[in-house]
Short mmCIF file of C-alpha atoms in Angstrom, two decimals:
data_model
loop_
_atom_site.label_atom_id
_atom_site.label_comp_id
_atom_site.label_asym_id
_atom_site.label_seq_id
_atom_site.Cartn_x
_atom_site.Cartn_y
_atom_site.Cartn_z
CA MET A 1 17.74 -7.99 18.34
CA ILE A 2 17.95 -4.65 17.41
CA ARG A 3 21.46 -2.95 17.80
CA PRO A 4 22.69 0.68 18.60
CA GLY A 5 22.15 3.05 15.20
CA GLY A 6 18.58 0.68 13.84
CA ARG A 7 20.25 -2.39 12.60
CA ALA A 8 19.28 -5.86 13.05
CA ARG A 9 21.52 -8.55 14.38
CA ARG A 10 22.36 -11.11 11.24
CA VAL A 11 20.51 -14.51 11.51
CA ALA A 12 22.20 -16.29 8.71
CA SER A 13 18.79 -18.62 7.44
CA ALA A 14 16.67 -15.37 7.35
CA VAL A 15 15.35 -12.37 5.05
CA LYS A 16 18.01 -9.05 5.93
CA GLN A 17 15.46 -7.01 6.54
CA LEU A 18 15.99 -3.79 8.20
CA PRO A 19 13.08 -3.24 11.09
CA PHE A 20 9.69 -1.82 10.91
CA GLY A 21 10.17 2.44 11.64
CA GLN A 22 8.62 5.67 10.05
CA LEU A 23 11.68 7.35 7.64
CA VAL A 24 12.60 10.83 8.16
CA ASN A 25 14.16 12.28 6.12
CA PRO A 26 17.24 14.39 7.70
CA TYR A 27 18.55 16.33 4.59
CA ALA A 28 17.11 19.34 3.09
CA PRO A 29 15.34 19.04 -0.38
CA ILE A 30 16.57 19.40 -3.46
CA GLU A 31 15.11 22.59 -4.89
CA VAL A 32 15.18 22.63 -8.68
CA LEU A 33 12.98 25.90 -9.01
CA SER A 34 13.98 29.47 -7.52
CA ALA A 35 11.59 30.87 -5.47
CA ASP A 36 10.47 33.58 -7.77
CA HIS A 37 9.61 30.87 -9.90
CA VAL A 38 7.44 28.28 -7.41
CA GLU A 39 5.27 31.75 -6.91
CA ALA A 40 5.47 32.23 -10.62
CA ILE A 41 3.71 28.38 -10.59
CA ILE A 42 1.07 29.19 -8.45
CA ASP A 43 0.14 32.45 -9.86
CA ALA A 44 -0.25 30.77 -13.30
CA ALA A 45 -2.44 27.41 -12.00
CA LEU A 46 -4.80 30.32 -10.30
CA THR A 47 -4.97 31.89 -13.21
CA ILE A 48 -6.29 28.84 -14.49
CA LEU A 49 -8.81 28.01 -12.34
CA GLU A 50 -9.78 32.24 -12.42
CA THR A 51 -10.55 32.22 -15.97
CA GLY A 52 -11.03 28.97 -17.65
CA GLY A 53 -11.49 26.85 -14.57
CA MET A 54 -12.16 22.88 -14.00
CA ARG A 55 -15.13 20.35 -15.02
CA PHE A 56 -16.71 18.63 -12.28
CA LEU A 57 -18.94 16.16 -13.86
CA GLU A 58 -20.71 15.29 -10.45
CA ASP A 59 -24.24 17.62 -9.86
CA SER A 60 -23.79 18.05 -6.31
CA SER A 61 -20.44 19.16 -6.41
CA ARG A 62 -21.47 21.86 -8.42
CA GLN A 63 -23.75 22.90 -5.99
CA LEU A 64 -21.33 22.47 -3.24
CA LEU A 65 -18.77 24.91 -4.75
CA ARG A 66 -21.73 27.30 -6.18
CA ALA A 67 -22.54 27.13 -2.81
CA ALA A 68 -19.36 28.24 -1.68
CA GLY A 69 -19.16 31.38 -3.91
CA ALA A 70 -17.46 29.36 -6.83
CA ALA A 71 -18.99 30.24 -10.91
CA CYS A 72 -20.63 27.39 -12.58
CA ASP A 73 -22.09 26.65 -15.95
CA GLU A 74 -24.65 23.82 -15.55
CA THR A 75 -24.45 22.96 -19.73
CA THR A 76 -20.66 22.69 -19.52
CA LYS A 77 -20.44 21.77 -16.05
CA MET A 78 -17.26 23.65 -16.00
CA VAL A 79 -16.34 25.41 -12.26
CA ARG A 80 -14.46 28.61 -12.38
CA PHE A 81 -12.78 29.37 -9.08
CA ASP A 82 -11.72 33.32 -7.53
CA ARG A 83 -8.00 33.14 -6.12
CA GLY A 84 -9.28 34.41 -2.86
CA LEU A 85 -11.92 31.34 -2.39
CA VAL A 86 -8.81 29.01 -3.39
CA LEU A 87 -6.89 30.33 -0.70
CA GLU A 88 -9.49 30.73 1.74
CA LYS A 89 -9.91 26.96 1.79
CA LEU A 90 -5.84 26.38 1.55
CA ALA A 91 -5.33 27.48 4.56
CA LEU A 92 -8.06 25.17 6.33
CA ALA A 93 -5.81 21.87 4.97
CA PRO A 94 -3.53 20.80 7.30
CA ALA A 95 0.42 19.98 6.93
CA GLU A 96 0.85 17.65 8.70
CA PHE A 97 -1.05 14.32 10.22
CA THR A 98 -2.14 10.59 11.23
CA LEU A 99 -2.80 7.50 10.09
CA ARG A 100 -3.87 4.95 11.91
CA ALA A 101 -3.11 1.08 11.71
CA ARG A 102 -4.50 -1.88 13.32
CA ASN A 103 -1.43 -2.15 15.06
CA ARG A 104 -0.40 0.64 16.28
CA ALA A 105 3.02 0.29 16.10
CA HIS A 106 2.59 0.74 12.41
CA ASP A 107 0.87 4.27 12.43
CA LEU A 108 1.92 6.63 10.02
CA HIS A 109 3.01 10.33 10.42
CA ILE A 110 1.82 12.39 7.06
CA GLY A 111 3.89 15.51 6.02
CA GLY A 112 7.03 17.43 7.06
CA LYS A 113 9.73 15.64 7.16
CA HIS A 114 8.45 11.84 6.83
CA LEU A 115 8.56 9.30 4.63
CA VAL A 116 6.12 6.51 3.93
CA PHE A 117 6.50 3.44 1.39
CA CYS A 118 3.58 2.57 0.37
CA SER A 119 3.09 -1.29 -1.60
CA VAL A 120 2.53 -0.67 -5.50
CA GLY A 121 -1.92 -0.65 -6.01
CA GLY A 122 -4.17 -0.67 -9.23
CA PRO A 123 -2.34 -2.80 -11.96
CA ALA A 124 -5.07 -5.13 -14.19
CA PHE A 125 -2.30 -7.51 -14.23
CA CYS A 126 0.39 -9.91 -11.93
CA SER A 127 3.87 -11.45 -12.87
CA ASP A 128 6.18 -13.97 -11.65
CA LEU A 129 8.80 -16.06 -13.10
CA ASP A 130 7.03 -18.72 -13.09
CA ARG A 131 3.65 -17.99 -14.59
CA GLY A 132 4.32 -14.93 -16.89
CA ARG A 133 2.41 -11.80 -17.35
CA ARG A 134 -1.36 -12.71 -16.33
CA PRO A 135 -5.16 -11.17 -15.06
CA GLY A 136 -4.68 -11.92 -11.42
CA THR A 137 -6.62 -13.84 -9.48
CA GLN A 138 -7.72 -13.28 -5.44
CA ALA A 139 -5.62 -16.28 -4.45
CA GLU A 140 -2.37 -14.47 -5.63
CA LEU A 141 -4.02 -11.18 -4.62
CA CYS A 142 -3.71 -12.67 -0.85
CA ASP A 143 -0.10 -13.98 -1.75
CA PHE A 144 1.18 -10.59 -2.05
CA LEU A 145 -0.26 -9.33 0.40
CA ARG A 146 1.25 -11.22 2.54
CA LEU A 147 4.46 -10.05 1.40
CA VAL A 148 3.87 -6.30 1.67
CA GLN A 149 2.94 -7.15 5.27
CA SER A 150 6.18 -9.82 5.32
CA LEU A 151 8.32 -6.54 4.31
CA ASN A 152 8.93 -4.34 6.76
CA ILE A 153 10.48 -1.54 4.65
CA LEU A 154 7.05 -0.90 3.12
CA HIS A 155 4.71 1.41 5.45
CA GLN A 156 1.43 1.17 3.90
CA GLU A 157 -0.40 -1.30 1.44
CA GLY A 158 -2.03 0.55 -2.10
CA GLY A 159 -5.43 0.17 -1.93
CA GLY A 160 -5.42 -3.53 -3.57
CA SER A 161 -1.68 -4.52 -5.53
CA PHE A 162 -3.56 -5.96 -8.31
CA GLU A 163 -7.44 -6.86 -9.85
CA ALA A 164 -8.43 -10.26 -8.75
CA MET A 165 -10.17 -10.56 -12.23
CA ASP A 166 -12.16 -14.19 -10.66
CA LEU A 167 -14.02 -12.22 -8.59
CA PRO A 168 -16.89 -10.12 -10.08
CA PRO A 169 -15.93 -6.61 -9.89
CA GLU A 170 -19.38 -5.62 -8.67
CA THR A 171 -18.15 -6.96 -5.28
CA ARG A 172 -14.61 -7.55 -5.69
CA HIS A 173 -13.52 -4.91 -3.49
CA LEU A 174 -15.08 -6.54 -0.59
CA ASP A 175 -13.04 -9.02 -1.15
CA LEU A 176 -9.84 -6.99 -0.94
CA TYR A 177 -10.81 -5.01 2.49
CA LEU A 178 -11.14 -8.71 3.95
CA ALA A 179 -7.96 -9.57 2.90
CA GLN A 180 -6.38 -5.98 3.91
CA PHE A 181 -7.82 -6.30 7.76
CA THR A 182 -7.05 -10.14 8.27
CA LEU A 183 -3.14 -10.40 6.30
CA LEU A 184 -2.04 -7.15 7.80
CA ASP A 185 -1.77 -4.98 10.28
CA LYS A 186 -0.56 -1.97 8.65
CA ASN A 187 -1.75 0.79 6.75
CA CYS A 188 -4.36 0.12 3.59
CA GLN A 189 -5.69 2.14 1.25
CA ALA A 190 -9.39 2.49 0.16
CA TYR A 191 -10.49 1.22 -3.35
CA ALA A 192 -12.01 4.45 -3.88
CA LEU A 193 -13.57 4.05 -6.85
CA GLY A 194 -16.99 5.65 -6.30
CA ARG A 195 -19.85 6.15 -3.20
CA GLN A 196 -20.39 2.91 -1.92
CA ARG A 197 -17.10 1.15 -2.52
CA THR A 198 -15.66 3.99 -0.11
CA VAL A 199 -18.24 4.10 2.07
CA ASP A 200 -17.48 0.16 2.76
CA CYS A 201 -13.76 0.51 3.57
CA ILE A 202 -14.91 3.50 6.08
CA GLU A 203 -17.73 0.88 7.63
CA MET A 204 -14.74 -2.24 7.60
CA THR A 205 -12.24 0.00 8.92
CA CYS A 206 -14.22 1.08 12.13
CA ILE A 207 -15.12 -2.82 12.29
CA ALA A 208 -11.58 -3.10 12.06
CA LEU A 209 -10.15 -0.82 14.97
CA GLY A 210 -13.57 -1.43 16.52
CA VAL A 211 -14.17 2.24 17.17
CA ASP A 212 -17.63 4.54 15.51
CA ARG A 213 -16.82 6.91 12.82
CA GLU A 214 -16.73 9.80 15.12
CA THR A 215 -13.74 8.72 16.66
CA LEU A 216 -12.07 7.48 13.24
CA ALA A 217 -13.36 11.00 12.30
CA ARG A 218 -10.78 11.91 14.86
CA ASP A 219 -8.41 9.51 14.38
CA PRO A 220 -8.17 8.44 10.83
CA ALA A 221 -7.23 5.72 8.98
CA VAL A 222 -8.76 5.46 5.40
CA MET A 223 -6.99 7.28 2.73
CA ALA A 224 -7.30 7.21 -1.14
CA ILE A 225 -5.69 8.17 -4.05
CA VAL A 226 -7.83 10.31 -6.41
CA ASN A 227 -6.75 11.13 -9.90
CA THR A 228 -8.36 13.53 -11.81
CA ASN A 229 -8.90 12.73 -15.42
CA SER A 230 -6.32 15.29 -16.82
CA PRO A 231 -6.63 18.12 -18.28
CA MET A 232 -8.77 20.35 -15.86
CA GLN A 233 -11.73 17.62 -15.15
CA LEU A 234 -13.28 15.34 -11.86
CA ASP A 235 -15.21 12.40 -13.02
CA ILE A 236 -18.28 10.93 -11.23
CA PRO A 237 -16.57 8.10 -9.42
CA MET A 238 -13.99 10.35 -7.86
CA THR A 239 -15.69 12.65 -6.98
CA GLU A 240 -18.31 10.38 -4.45
CA ALA A 241 -14.75 9.15 -3.28
CA VAL A 242 -13.54 13.17 -2.28
CA LEU A 243 -17.49 13.59 -0.84
CA GLU A 244 -17.44 10.49 1.18
CA LEU A 245 -13.67 10.88 2.47
CA ALA A 246 -13.71 15.06 3.54
CA ALA A 247 -16.68 14.00 4.95
CA ALA A 248 -16.00 11.32 7.45
CA GLY A 249 -12.59 13.40 7.95
CA GLN A 250 -10.61 10.97 5.77
CA ALA A 251 -7.81 11.58 4.13
CA CYS A 252 -7.81 12.32 0.34
CA CYS A 253 -4.19 12.14 -1.96
CA ILE A 254 -4.94 14.17 -5.11
CA THR A 255 -3.44 12.90 -8.07
CA PRO A 256 -3.66 14.22 -11.16
CA PHE A 257 -2.55 12.15 -14.16
CA THR A 258 -0.16 15.32 -16.23
CA LEU A 259 1.82 13.45 -18.83
CA ALA A 260 3.85 16.56 -20.66
CA GLY A 261 3.28 16.77 -24.68
CA SER A 262 -0.65 14.64 -23.15
CA MET A 263 -2.62 15.32 -20.68
CA SER A 264 -0.93 18.47 -20.41
CA PRO A 265 1.40 21.18 -21.87
CA VAL A 266 5.10 19.92 -23.35
CA THR A 267 7.00 22.10 -20.78
CA LEU A 268 7.35 21.42 -17.71
CA ALA A 269 6.74 24.49 -16.15
CA GLY A 270 3.02 24.55 -17.94
CA THR A 271 2.45 20.53 -16.35
CA LEU A 272 3.72 21.81 -13.09
CA ALA A 273 0.89 24.62 -13.72
CA GLN A 274 -1.99 22.31 -14.63
CA GLN A 275 -1.11 19.76 -12.04
CA THR A 276 -1.74 22.09 -9.04
CA ALA A 277 -4.53 24.17 -10.60
CA GLU A 278 -6.01 20.77 -10.74
CA VAL A 279 -5.36 19.93 -6.92
CA LEU A 280 -6.30 23.24 -5.75
CA ALA A 281 -10.12 23.12 -7.46
CA VAL A 282 -10.66 19.58 -5.84
CA LEU A 283 -8.94 20.72 -2.87
CA THR A 284 -11.18 23.30 -2.34
CA LEU A 285 -14.83 20.81 -2.79
CA ALA A 286 -13.35 18.65 0.04
CA GLN A 287 -12.86 21.97 2.45
CA THR A 288 -15.84 22.86 1.51
CA VAL A 289 -17.54 19.63 2.73
CA LYS A 290 -15.85 19.21 5.72
CA PRO A 291 -13.01 22.69 6.67
CA GLY A 292 -9.72 20.85 7.59
CA ALA A 293 -10.41 17.77 5.45
CA ARG A 294 -6.77 15.96 4.80
CA ILE A 295 -4.93 16.51 1.91
CA ILE A 296 -1.58 15.44 0.14
CA TYR A 297 -0.88 17.39 -3.18
CA GLY A 298 -0.03 14.49 -5.51
CA SER A 299 2.61 14.61 -8.04
CA PHE A 300 2.30 12.54 -11.02
CA ALA A 301 4.08 14.81 -14.07
CA SER A 302 6.15 12.55 -16.12
CA ASN A 303 6.64 13.07 -19.87
CA VAL A 304 4.98 10.98 -23.13
CA ASP A 305 8.08 9.46 -25.48
CA MET A 306 7.50 11.35 -28.76
CA GLN A 307 7.50 9.46 -30.79
CA SER A 308 4.89 6.68 -29.67
CA GLY A 309 2.59 9.01 -28.18
CA ALA A 310 3.38 6.56 -24.94
CA PRO A 311 3.73 7.06 -21.23
CA ALA A 312 7.57 7.71 -20.57
CA LEU A 313 8.10 7.19 -16.83
CA GLY A 314 11.42 7.63 -14.46
CA THR A 315 12.67 10.42 -16.73
CA PRO A 316 15.17 13.36 -16.38
CA GLU A 317 11.72 15.44 -16.35
CA TYR A 318 10.15 12.78 -13.42
CA THR A 319 13.10 13.23 -11.46
CA LYS A 320 12.63 17.31 -12.08
CA ALA A 321 9.02 17.51 -11.80
CA ALA A 322 8.84 15.18 -8.27
CA MET A 323 11.86 17.40 -6.76
CA ALA A 324 9.87 20.73 -8.32
CA SER A 325 6.23 19.90 -6.80
CA GLY A 326 7.85 18.78 -3.45
CA GLN A 327 8.78 22.72 -3.56
CA ILE A 328 5.34 23.18 -4.34
CA ALA A 329 3.31 21.19 -2.75
CA ARG A 330 5.82 22.59 0.93
CA ARG A 331 4.77 26.16 -0.63
CA LEU A 332 1.11 25.30 -0.59
CA GLY A 333 1.92 23.85 2.89
CA LEU A 334 0.54 20.11 2.08
CA PRO A 335 1.62 16.88 2.22
CA MET A 336 3.44 15.72 -0.79
CA ARG A 337 3.01 11.97 -2.35
CA SER A 338 5.49 11.00 -6.02
CA SER A 339 5.86 7.70 -6.80
CA ASN A 340 8.47 4.32 -8.43
CA THR A 341 7.68 4.21 -11.71
CA THR A 342 9.36 2.55 -15.07
CA THR A 343 7.73 1.51 -17.85
CA SER A 344 9.94 -0.83 -18.66
CA ASN A 345 7.91 -4.95 -19.17
CA CYS A 346 10.40 -6.75 -16.79
CA VAL A 347 12.88 -7.08 -14.04
CA ASP A 348 15.82 -5.75 -16.04
CA ALA A 349 18.57 -2.88 -15.96
CA GLN A 350 15.67 -0.62 -17.23
CA ALA A 351 13.80 -1.13 -14.39
CA ALA A 352 16.31 -0.84 -11.92
CA TYR A 353 17.38 2.69 -13.75
CA GLU A 354 13.78 4.00 -14.22
CA SER A 355 13.17 3.27 -10.50
CA GLU A 356 16.28 4.54 -9.47
CA MET A 357 15.14 8.23 -10.94
CA SER A 358 12.00 8.08 -9.35
CA LEU A 359 12.79 7.34 -6.02
CA TRP A 360 15.59 9.85 -6.09
CA GLY A 361 13.27 12.43 -7.23
CA ALA A 362 10.95 11.83 -4.66
CA ILE A 363 13.39 11.50 -1.47
CA LEU A 364 15.88 14.47 -2.51
CA GLY A 365 12.45 16.25 -3.13
CA HIS A 366 11.55 15.54 0.17
CA ALA A 367 7.99 13.58 -0.51
CA ASN A 368 6.00 11.64 2.30
CA LEU A 369 4.34 9.29 0.86
CA VAL A 370 5.56 7.09 -2.13
CA TYR A 371 3.26 5.54 -3.85
CA HIS A 372 3.77 2.09 -5.53
CA ALA A 373 7.61 2.39 -3.89
CA ALA A 374 7.44 -1.62 -4.80
CA GLY A 375 6.46 -3.78 -7.26
CA TRP A 376 5.42 -1.82 -9.93
CA LEU A 377 6.20 -2.93 -13.99
CA GLU A 378 5.05 -1.64 -16.88
CA SER A 379 3.84 2.38 -16.48
CA GLY A 380 1.54 0.51 -13.89
CA LEU A 381 -0.30 -2.32 -15.84
CA THR A 382 1.34 -4.92 -14.19
CA ALA A 383 2.37 -5.97 -10.81
CA SER A 384 5.35 -8.28 -10.33
CA PHE A 385 6.12 -10.53 -7.63
CA GLU A 386 10.21 -10.16 -7.92
CA LYS A 387 10.21 -6.48 -8.68
CA LEU A 388 8.12 -5.78 -5.27
CA ILE A 389 11.84 -7.45 -3.82
CA ALA A 390 13.81 -5.48 -6.13
CA ASP A 391 11.99 -2.44 -5.13
CA ALA A 392 12.47 -3.55 -1.54
CA GLU A 393 16.58 -3.79 -1.96
CA MET A 394 16.24 -0.24 -3.09
CA LEU A 395 14.12 1.11 -0.42
CA GLN A 396 16.18 -0.32 2.08
CA MET A 397 19.08 0.80 0.14
CA MET A 398 17.61 4.57 0.60
CA ALA A 399 16.35 3.93 4.10
CA GLU A 400 20.33 3.47 5.37
CA PHE A 401 21.07 6.70 2.90
CA LEU A 402 18.57 8.60 4.95
CA ARG A 403 20.25 7.22 8.27
CA PRO A 404 22.83 10.29 9.57
CA ILE A 405 26.60 9.57 9.52
CA GLU A 406 27.25 9.98 13.28
CA VAL A 407 29.97 11.10 14.93
CA ASN A 408 31.66 10.86 18.49
CA ALA A 409 34.22 9.90 20.40
CA GLY A 410 33.64 6.37 19.53
CA GLU A 411 33.14 6.85 15.41
CA LEU A 412 36.36 8.17 14.93
CA ALA A 413 37.40 5.67 16.20
CA LEU A 414 40.82 7.25 16.82
CA ASP A 415 42.21 4.53 19.69
CA SER A 416 41.93 1.81 16.98
CA ILE A 417 44.08 4.03 14.40
CA ALA A 418 46.37 4.45 16.61
CA LYS A 419 47.06 0.77 17.18
CA VAL A 420 47.14 -0.52 13.66
CA GLU A 421 50.49 0.14 12.03
CA PRO A 422 51.07 2.18 8.70
CA GLY A 423 50.41 -0.96 6.02
CA GLY A 424 48.12 -2.92 8.36
CA HIS A 425 44.66 -3.26 8.62
CA HIS A 426 41.47 -3.16 10.96
CA PHE A 427 39.71 -6.27 10.30
CA GLY A 428 40.77 -7.76 13.65
CA THR A 429 41.32 -4.70 15.54
CA ALA A 430 38.48 -4.73 18.97
CA HIS A 431 36.30 -1.28 17.60
CA THR A 432 35.47 -3.84 14.56
CA LEU A 433 34.88 -6.82 16.70
CA ALA A 434 32.69 -4.62 18.06
CA ARG A 435 30.59 -3.71 15.70
CA TYR A 436 31.04 -6.18 12.35
CA GLU A 437 27.84 -7.46 12.67
CA THR A 438 25.74 -4.35 12.04
CA ALA A 439 28.38 -1.43 10.56
CA PHE A 440 27.20 -2.03 7.22
CA TYR A 441 24.17 -2.62 5.39
CA ALA A 442 23.43 -5.90 4.48
CA PRO A 443 21.86 -6.46 1.45
CA MET A 444 18.54 -9.04 0.82
CA LEU A 445 18.92 -9.05 -3.18
CA SER A 446 22.45 -7.79 -3.62
CA ASN A 447 24.58 -10.54 -4.22
CA ARG A 448 28.62 -9.98 -3.67
CA GLN A 449 30.29 -13.01 -4.12
CA ASN A 450 33.51 -13.32 -6.79
CA PHE A 451 32.53 -14.44 -10.67
CA GLU A 452 33.53 -17.89 -10.27
CA SER A 453 32.08 -18.38 -6.79
CA TRP A 454 28.48 -16.97 -8.08
CA HIS A 455 28.81 -19.32 -11.44
CA GLU A 456 29.74 -22.16 -9.99
CA ALA A 457 26.87 -21.69 -7.53
CA GLY A 458 24.73 -21.76 -10.76
CA SER A 459 25.40 -17.57 -12.12
CA VAL A 460 21.80 -17.17 -10.80
CA ASP A 461 20.66 -13.25 -11.61
CA THR A 462 18.68 -10.33 -9.58
CA ALA A 463 15.32 -11.84 -11.09
CA ARG A 464 15.80 -15.69 -10.05
CA ARG A 465 17.40 -14.57 -7.15
CA ALA A 466 14.56 -12.21 -6.03
CA ASN A 467 11.94 -15.17 -7.17
CA GLY A 468 13.45 -16.70 -4.47
CA ILE A 469 13.06 -14.70 -1.92
CA TRP A 470 9.47 -13.83 -2.62
CA LYS A 471 8.92 -17.49 -2.04
CA LYS A 472 10.71 -17.86 1.36
CA LEU A 473 8.71 -15.12 2.49
CA LEU A 474 5.65 -16.37 1.93
CA ALA A 475 6.48 -19.80 3.65
CA ASP A 476 7.67 -17.55 6.22
CA TYR A 477 4.51 -15.83 6.22
CA GLN A 478 2.58 -15.53 9.63
CA PRO A 479 -0.88 -13.78 9.57
CA PRO A 480 -0.98 -10.75 12.75
CA PRO A 481 -3.19 -11.78 15.33
CA LEU A 482 -6.48 -10.38 15.09
CA ASP A 483 -9.92 -10.72 17.94
CA PRO A 484 -12.05 -13.43 16.30
CA ALA A 485 -14.90 -11.45 17.16
CA ILE A 486 -13.69 -9.10 14.43
CA GLU A 487 -12.88 -10.98 12.10
CA GLU A 488 -16.08 -12.22 12.23
CA ALA A 489 -17.80 -9.44 12.11
CA LEU A 490 -15.92 -8.40 8.64
CA THR A 491 -17.15 -11.39 6.89
CA ASP A 492 -20.72 -10.79 8.04
CA TYR A 493 -20.36 -7.38 6.90
CA VAL A 494 -19.23 -8.45 3.13
CA THR A 495 -21.35 -11.29 3.34
CA HIS A 496 -24.67 -8.98 3.97
CA ARG A 497 -23.52 -6.44 1.40
CA LYS A 498 -22.90 -9.00 -1.08
CA GLU A 499 -26.57 -9.94 -1.32
CA GLU A 500 -27.78 -6.38 -1.33
CA ILE A 501 -25.61 -5.49 -3.60
CA SER A 502 -26.59 -8.76 -6.31
#
C-alpha cells in the first residue's frame, strides 16, 4: 500500500523498496561554469568542427553530410562543419521526449527536470561473493535482468548487463533481446553495435509492443548509447547504429569517451569543448538523416591517473565535468546523460565513495539519464550482483533526497509541540503514531544495529548483506505478464534470424 508522501507501508519480511516512479528533480542545478564560460566552450566546439572536423569512417555518412553542406575529404575521411550548419541541425533536436515500455506504467520521460536511473550495461565480466569475477553466461545474465525488473528504483535496463560469453558473439544480441522482452516490462536499451543488431532490436520491439514501424516512430521505445572513438572519430558500427536509429525515429545517446590527459586535453575546459564537438558532429548526422531525431547529450568526461595512465572515475574532476556538461546540454537544448562510476575492483568503501561522487555530479548537474546507475565495478569491466544492491540503496537515498520538504499545518506540528513538556519526548504523541511507519526513509541495505547486536548476529558487512538481498529478490521474482502469442512471435524471429546468420 502506498502511503501519503510516496512511501509504501513497510512489510517486515519484504526487501524494503520505494515504489516505482520516475523522479523529478525539484532543485536548481549546481552551476560550476559562468554563462560566459558555457558560451566559450560551445564556441570552441564549433571552432573545432569548422577548422579540424571529425573523422567518419563509414562511407555513406560522409555522403549524407556532404549533401547537407559539410566539407568532406575522402582521403582522410575527415568532415568539416560550418557552424551555421551545426546550429541549424541542433535547432531540430527535441529538448524532451518519451520512451515507452512494454508496461505503459513504466514509460520514461527524457529531458526537463525528469531523472531516469538505468542499470549497468556492457561489461565483459560478472561477479558475486560466491563465485568471484568470471566471464558471464546467458543464465547469469537472465538472473541479473530479473533483479533489474525487481528493483523499483531502476527505470531502465542498460542494453545487456554483461556479455553472455557462452553464446556465439554474432547471435547473442538476439538472446539478449528475447530475455529483455520476456523477463522485464521496463524500457530496455538496444545493443547497437552495427546495423543489423540495431535493426533486430527495432523489429523485435515492434513485435513485443504489437506495433508497426510507423507507430514506433511516433511513439519511440528504442534508445542506444553511441560512443564516439575519442578523439574526434566515429567508427563504422556506431555510425550504422546512428543511421538506423535516426531513420526509425528512435533515440541516440551520443557519448564521447573523453578522459582528460589521454583521449582529450588534460584540462577540463578543453575536454568539455572536445566532448561537445563530438556530440554536435554526430547530432548533425542524425538530424540530416531525419529532422527531429531524438538525441541525448552524453557526458563521460573524467581524467586518467597521471602516474599509470589508467582511467580515474568518481573523481572530483568527474563530478565537476558532470555538472558542467549539464549546463552545456541545457544551453544546447538537449537532454543530458551522466553515469555512476568507480574504479574499485570490489564492493568496498572506495566503490561507495566514488559512486557517491558520481551520483552527486549527475543529480546536482540535472542529468536526465544516469547510465550504469547500479551494478558497475572495475572501471566498467565487471557487473557485480552485490554492487547492484549497494547502488540501489544509494539511488533510493537520492530519490528521497529529491522529495521536497513539506511545509503545512500538519507538518509544522504545532499542536504536538505544545503537548510535549520541556525535556519530554515525541515518541508516543498522536502526531508521531500517525506517521511512524512512513515518516523516514527505511533502508534496503544499511544496518542500524548497535555494535553488540551486530556482532552477535555475525558481524555481517555490507557486501554480504547485499548478497543475501539479491538472492531473496531472485527467489521472489515473478515474470511480468506477456501475451503467449507475442512471446511465440519473438522466439520465432530469433530462430529465423539465427538460421540466417549461421
